[in-house]
Each structure stands twice: as structure tokens, then as C-alpha cells.
Amino acid sequence: SRYITRPSWLPGGKELIFGGFIGYGNRGIWTVPVEGGVPQKLEFGFDMWVEKCDVSPDGAYIAFDYIGSKEGNTIEGARTFEKDIYVIPFKGGAPQRITKIEKSGQSFRFPRWSPDGKRLAFHSIDWFADNEGKESEEIWVCEFPDGEPGSITEKMKGGGTHLSWSP
């Protein structure tokens, strides 16, 4: 089976990058030429429980949402029931956790780089509040690389998904 999420352009416009899985258990971050071809999985040295990703405008970094696992080669310190936003150098290296909020039930997902590459926007959902029918979703922004994430919206109901920066 296949599950492919929001593709993003790589600088230069010749390739796309996307998260998802191709075949059972084969999750990760992939690139594919825009002319067509076989997607190539990027290898980073840990199991890639990734669905959504975005590449920085300069192509130096990949932001992605990630959920750890109790088994396998997971990112050290990753939460196992909630997603967090991470950034890793495109050429490989240690992933940096952006969302260091340890609230049970709160997941962060759908990262999106600002056009200048200095900030990340992402979505959060509090699954416990959502299951009770309460407002549970927010949009967050964080300066990169050393900023503190902060919500820029009140909690809302919605089913928000992908974010885009306006020009």
C-alpha cells in the first residue's frame, strides 16, 4: 500500500520531497524527479515514522512530524504516543526537536517553513479535548533554530491540516 503526503519543491525545481510510506512498513522521507521516476528514500539512521515534511527554502534542512516507537531504532527521547516537529540537515546529522512540550495527548504536525527560512509554522491538536468535542487545535510558529514555539491562535475546532505562508 502507499500513503503519500503533501509534496514540497526542492530548490532548483527539479525534484519534490514528500513524507509517507511506500509498501508495508516502509515509512520515510522520499524524493522524486518532477519528470517522473522511482521515489528514493532518504536515510538518516533512525526509523522514519514520518507523515508530513517540508524542505527549507535554501534546501539545507527538512522539517518533519515524527512519532517515536517503543521498538526499533527511534529518535532518542521521542514521545511514543504524540507527534513532535523535528528538523534535520538535508545531508544528514542529528535531528533537533522543535516542540519540547510534554503535554500528554498534544500532537504537533504539518510543519511548514517560512519563505525566508527563519521560522516554522505547524498545527497542534489536543486529542483528549478533541475526543470530548472541545476546541482542540492551534497554529504555532517558532523561530529557527533557537526559538520557543508559541501558539498564534486561540484553540479552535476544525480539522485543520496543511498550512501555507502568504507572500
mmCIF file of C-alpha atoms in Angstrom:
data_model
loop_
_atom_site.group_PDB
_atom_site.id
_atom_site.type_symbol
_atom_site.label_atom_id
_atom_site.label_comp_id
_atom_site.label_asym_id
_atom_site.label_seq_id
_atom_site.Cartn_x
_atom_site.Cartn_y
_atom_site.Cartn_z
ATOM 1 C CA SER A 1 0.000 0.000 0.000
ATOM 2 C CA ARG A 2 1.003 3.645 -0.425
ATOM 3 C CA TYR A 3 0.342 6.805 1.516
ATOM 4 C CA ILE A 4 1.966 9.952 0.200
ATOM 5 C CA THR A 5 1.588 13.347 1.865
ATOM 6 C CA ARG A 6 1.932 16.922 0.697
ATOM 7 C CA PRO A 7 4.884 17.155 -1.700
ATOM 8 C CA SER A 8 7.192 20.187 -1.496
ATOM 9 C CA TRP A 9 9.527 21.544 -4.146
ATOM 10 C CA LEU A 10 13.251 21.203 -3.611
ATOM 11 C CA PRO A 11 15.316 24.284 -4.509
ATOM 12 C CA GLY A 12 16.094 24.244 -8.196
ATOM 13 C CA GLY A 13 12.652 22.895 -9.087
ATOM 14 C CA LYS A 14 13.836 19.522 -10.401
ATOM 15 C CA GLU A 15 12.719 17.314 -7.503
ATOM 16 C CA LEU A 16 9.908 17.001 -4.991
ATOM 17 C CA ILE A 17 10.178 15.802 -1.410
ATOM 18 C CA PHE A 18 7.364 14.120 0.496
ATOM 19 C CA GLY A 19 6.659 12.011 3.557
ATOM 20 C CA GLY A 20 4.677 8.817 3.761
ATOM 21 C CA PHE A 21 5.058 5.141 3.124
ATOM 22 C CA ILE A 22 5.539 3.052 0.030
ATOM 23 C CA GLY A 23 4.863 -0.572 0.825
ATOM 24 C CA TYR A 24 4.027 -2.016 4.220
ATOM 25 C CA GLY A 25 6.234 -0.621 6.983
ATOM 26 C CA ASN A 26 8.417 1.392 4.600
ATOM 27 C CA ARG A 27 7.820 4.864 6.037
ATOM 28 C CA GLY A 28 10.120 7.756 5.456
ATOM 29 C CA ILE A 29 11.012 10.898 3.579
ATOM 30 C CA TRP A 30 11.298 10.493 -0.176
ATOM 31 C CA THR A 31 12.406 12.485 -3.211
ATOM 32 C CA VAL A 32 11.301 12.045 -6.813
ATOM 33 C CA PRO A 33 12.259 13.876 -10.031
ATOM 34 C CA VAL A 34 9.479 16.090 -11.399
ATOM 35 C CA GLU A 35 9.890 14.401 -14.807
ATOM 36 C CA GLY A 36 8.901 11.147 -13.113
ATOM 37 C CA GLY A 37 10.799 8.192 -11.793
ATOM 38 C CA VAL A 38 11.137 5.923 -8.813
ATOM 39 C CA PRO A 39 10.944 7.681 -5.420
ATOM 40 C CA GLN A 40 14.206 7.485 -3.458
ATOM 41 C CA LYS A 41 14.074 7.148 0.323
ATOM 42 C CA LEU A 42 16.393 9.418 2.290
ATOM 43 C CA GLU A 43 18.271 7.553 5.019
ATOM 44 C CA PHE A 44 19.016 9.226 8.334
ATOM 45 C CA GLY A 45 19.990 6.380 10.661
ATOM 46 C CA PHE A 46 16.702 6.086 12.565
ATOM 47 C CA ASP A 47 13.263 4.644 11.846
ATOM 48 C CA MET A 48 11.244 7.253 9.990
ATOM 49 C CA TRP A 49 7.740 7.364 11.459
ATOM 50 C CA VAL A 50 7.061 10.447 9.344
ATOM 51 C CA GLU A 51 3.968 11.580 7.519
ATOM 52 C CA LYS A 52 4.456 15.276 6.730
ATOM 53 C CA CYS A 53 7.645 17.134 5.873
ATOM 54 C CA ASP A 54 8.839 20.354 4.265
ATOM 55 C CA VAL A 55 12.262 21.439 2.996
ATOM 56 C CA SER A 56 13.712 24.838 3.917
ATOM 57 C CA PRO A 57 13.845 27.402 1.077
ATOM 58 C CA ASP A 58 17.653 27.069 0.858
ATOM 59 C CA GLY A 59 17.428 23.252 0.811
ATOM 60 C CA ALA A 60 19.608 22.897 3.908
ATOM 61 C CA TYR A 61 17.003 21.450 6.316
ATOM 62 C CA ILE A 62 13.972 19.202 6.419
ATOM 63 C CA ALA A 63 11.225 19.808 8.978
ATOM 64 C CA PHE A 64 9.022 16.803 9.728
ATOM 65 C CA ASP A 65 6.472 15.469 12.174
ATOM 66 C CA TYR A 66 7.555 12.331 13.995
ATOM 67 C CA ILE A 67 6.214 9.824 16.472
ATOM 68 C CA GLY A 68 8.566 7.506 18.289
ATOM 69 C CA SER A 69 8.160 3.801 18.832
ATOM 70 C CA LYS A 70 8.859 1.553 21.787
ATOM 71 C CA GLU A 71 10.638 -0.798 19.380
ATOM 72 C CA GLY A 72 13.180 -0.282 16.651
ATOM 73 C CA ASN A 73 15.654 2.499 16.028
ATOM 74 C CA THR A 74 13.705 5.577 17.104
ATOM 75 C CA ILE A 75 14.998 9.112 17.681
ATOM 76 C CA GLU A 76 16.351 9.303 21.222
ATOM 77 C CA GLY A 77 13.862 10.981 23.548
ATOM 78 C CA ALA A 78 10.973 10.878 21.050
ATOM 79 C CA ARG A 79 7.485 10.609 22.509
ATOM 80 C CA THR A 80 5.681 7.382 21.660
ATOM 81 C CA PHE A 81 2.026 8.435 21.548
ATOM 82 C CA GLU A 82 2.217 12.013 20.271
ATOM 83 C CA LYS A 83 3.913 13.622 17.281
ATOM 84 C CA ASP A 84 6.514 16.355 17.531
ATOM 85 C CA ILE A 85 8.190 18.617 15.000
ATOM 86 C CA TYR A 86 11.846 17.899 14.233
ATOM 87 C CA VAL A 87 14.398 19.464 11.895
ATOM 88 C CA ILE A 88 17.337 17.589 10.383
ATOM 89 C CA PRO A 89 20.030 18.771 7.964
ATOM 90 C CA PHE A 90 19.146 17.614 4.451
ATOM 91 C CA LYS A 91 22.533 15.928 4.097
ATOM 92 C CA GLY A 92 22.065 14.080 7.408
ATOM 93 C CA GLY A 93 23.010 14.652 11.001
ATOM 94 C CA ALA A 94 21.298 14.771 14.361
ATOM 95 C CA PRO A 95 17.597 15.667 14.401
ATOM 96 C CA GLN A 96 16.616 18.697 16.510
ATOM 97 C CA ARG A 97 13.297 18.521 18.338
ATOM 98 C CA ILE A 98 11.473 21.834 17.915
ATOM 99 C CA THR A 99 8.382 21.111 20.054
ATOM 100 C CA LYS A 100 9.611 20.257 23.531
ATOM 101 C CA ILE A 101 6.178 20.434 25.124
ATOM 102 C CA GLU A 102 5.445 17.274 27.072
ATOM 103 C CA LYS A 103 1.666 17.585 27.382
ATOM 104 C CA SER A 104 0.041 14.166 27.129
ATOM 105 C CA GLY A 105 -2.393 13.992 24.220
ATOM 106 C CA GLN A 106 -0.985 17.011 22.384
ATOM 107 C CA SER A 107 0.498 16.316 18.955
ATOM 108 C CA PHE A 108 2.253 18.681 16.564
ATOM 109 C CA ARG A 109 2.146 18.138 12.814
ATOM 110 C CA PHE A 110 2.134 19.684 9.321
ATOM 111 C CA PRO A 111 5.386 21.716 9.550
ATOM 112 C CA ARG A 112 5.872 24.492 7.006
ATOM 113 C CA TRP A 113 8.936 26.730 6.518
ATOM 114 C CA SER A 114 8.504 30.483 6.153
ATOM 115 C CA PRO A 115 9.609 31.868 2.773
ATOM 116 C CA ASP A 116 12.778 33.312 4.371
ATOM 117 C CA GLY A 117 13.586 30.018 6.159
ATOM 118 C CA LYS A 118 13.773 31.696 9.576
ATOM 119 C CA ARG A 119 10.541 30.322 11.065
ATOM 120 C CA LEU A 120 8.405 27.222 11.118
ATOM 121 C CA ALA A 121 4.628 27.123 11.311
ATOM 122 C CA PHE A 122 2.812 23.983 12.392
ATOM 123 C CA HIS A 123 -0.503 22.689 13.677
ATOM 124 C CA SER A 124 -1.291 21.132 17.038
ATOM 125 C CA ILE A 125 -4.177 19.061 18.287
ATOM 126 C CA ASP A 126 -5.047 18.054 21.842
ATOM 127 C CA TRP A 127 -6.550 14.617 21.273
ATOM 128 C CA PHE A 128 -8.146 14.447 24.734
ATOM 129 C CA ALA A 129 -10.029 17.731 24.207
ATOM 130 C CA ASP A 130 -10.888 16.710 20.640
ATOM 131 C CA ASN A 131 -12.407 13.420 21.842
ATOM 132 C CA GLU A 132 -14.608 15.429 24.247
ATOM 133 C CA GLY A 133 -15.824 17.669 21.397
ATOM 134 C CA LYS A 134 -13.931 20.714 22.696
ATOM 135 C CA GLU A 135 -11.788 23.218 20.848
ATOM 136 C CA SER A 136 -8.521 21.398 20.440
ATOM 137 C CA GLU A 137 -6.490 22.774 17.536
ATOM 138 C CA GLU A 138 -4.000 25.630 17.288
ATOM 139 C CA ILE A 139 -1.479 27.064 14.847
ATOM 140 C CA TRP A 140 2.024 27.619 16.203
ATOM 141 C CA VAL A 141 5.111 29.489 14.991
ATOM 142 C CA CYS A 142 8.724 29.092 16.078
ATOM 143 C CA GLU A 143 11.912 30.964 15.139
ATOM 144 C CA PHE A 144 14.567 28.601 13.789
ATOM 145 C CA PRO A 145 16.976 27.387 15.069
ATOM 146 C CA ASP A 146 16.672 28.546 18.696
ATOM 147 C CA GLY A 147 13.197 29.977 19.183
ATOM 148 C CA GLU A 148 10.482 28.868 21.564
ATOM 149 C CA PRO A 149 7.290 27.621 19.913
ATOM 150 C CA GLY A 150 4.214 29.731 20.576
ATOM 151 C CA SER A 151 0.584 29.450 19.600
ATOM 152 C CA ILE A 152 -0.684 32.277 17.384
ATOM 153 C CA THR A 153 -4.359 31.264 17.564
ATOM 154 C CA GLU A 154 -6.941 30.542 20.206
ATOM 155 C CA LYS A 155 -7.952 26.892 20.434
ATOM 156 C CA MET A 156 -10.488 26.061 17.754
ATOM 157 C CA LYS A 157 -12.487 23.196 16.345
ATOM 158 C CA GLY A 158 -11.744 22.342 12.849
ATOM 159 C CA GLY A 159 -9.794 19.570 11.284
ATOM 160 C CA GLY A 160 -7.044 21.924 10.205
ATOM 161 C CA THR A 161 -4.419 20.363 8.057
ATOM 162 C CA HIS A 162 -1.837 21.872 5.770
ATOM 163 C CA LEU A 163 -0.518 25.380 6.286
ATOM 164 C CA SER A 164 0.854 27.876 3.769
ATOM 165 C CA TRP A 165 2.570 31.229 4.296
ATOM 166 C CA SER A 166 1.102 34.168 2.411
ATOM 167 C CA PRO A 167 3.518 36.150 0.208
#
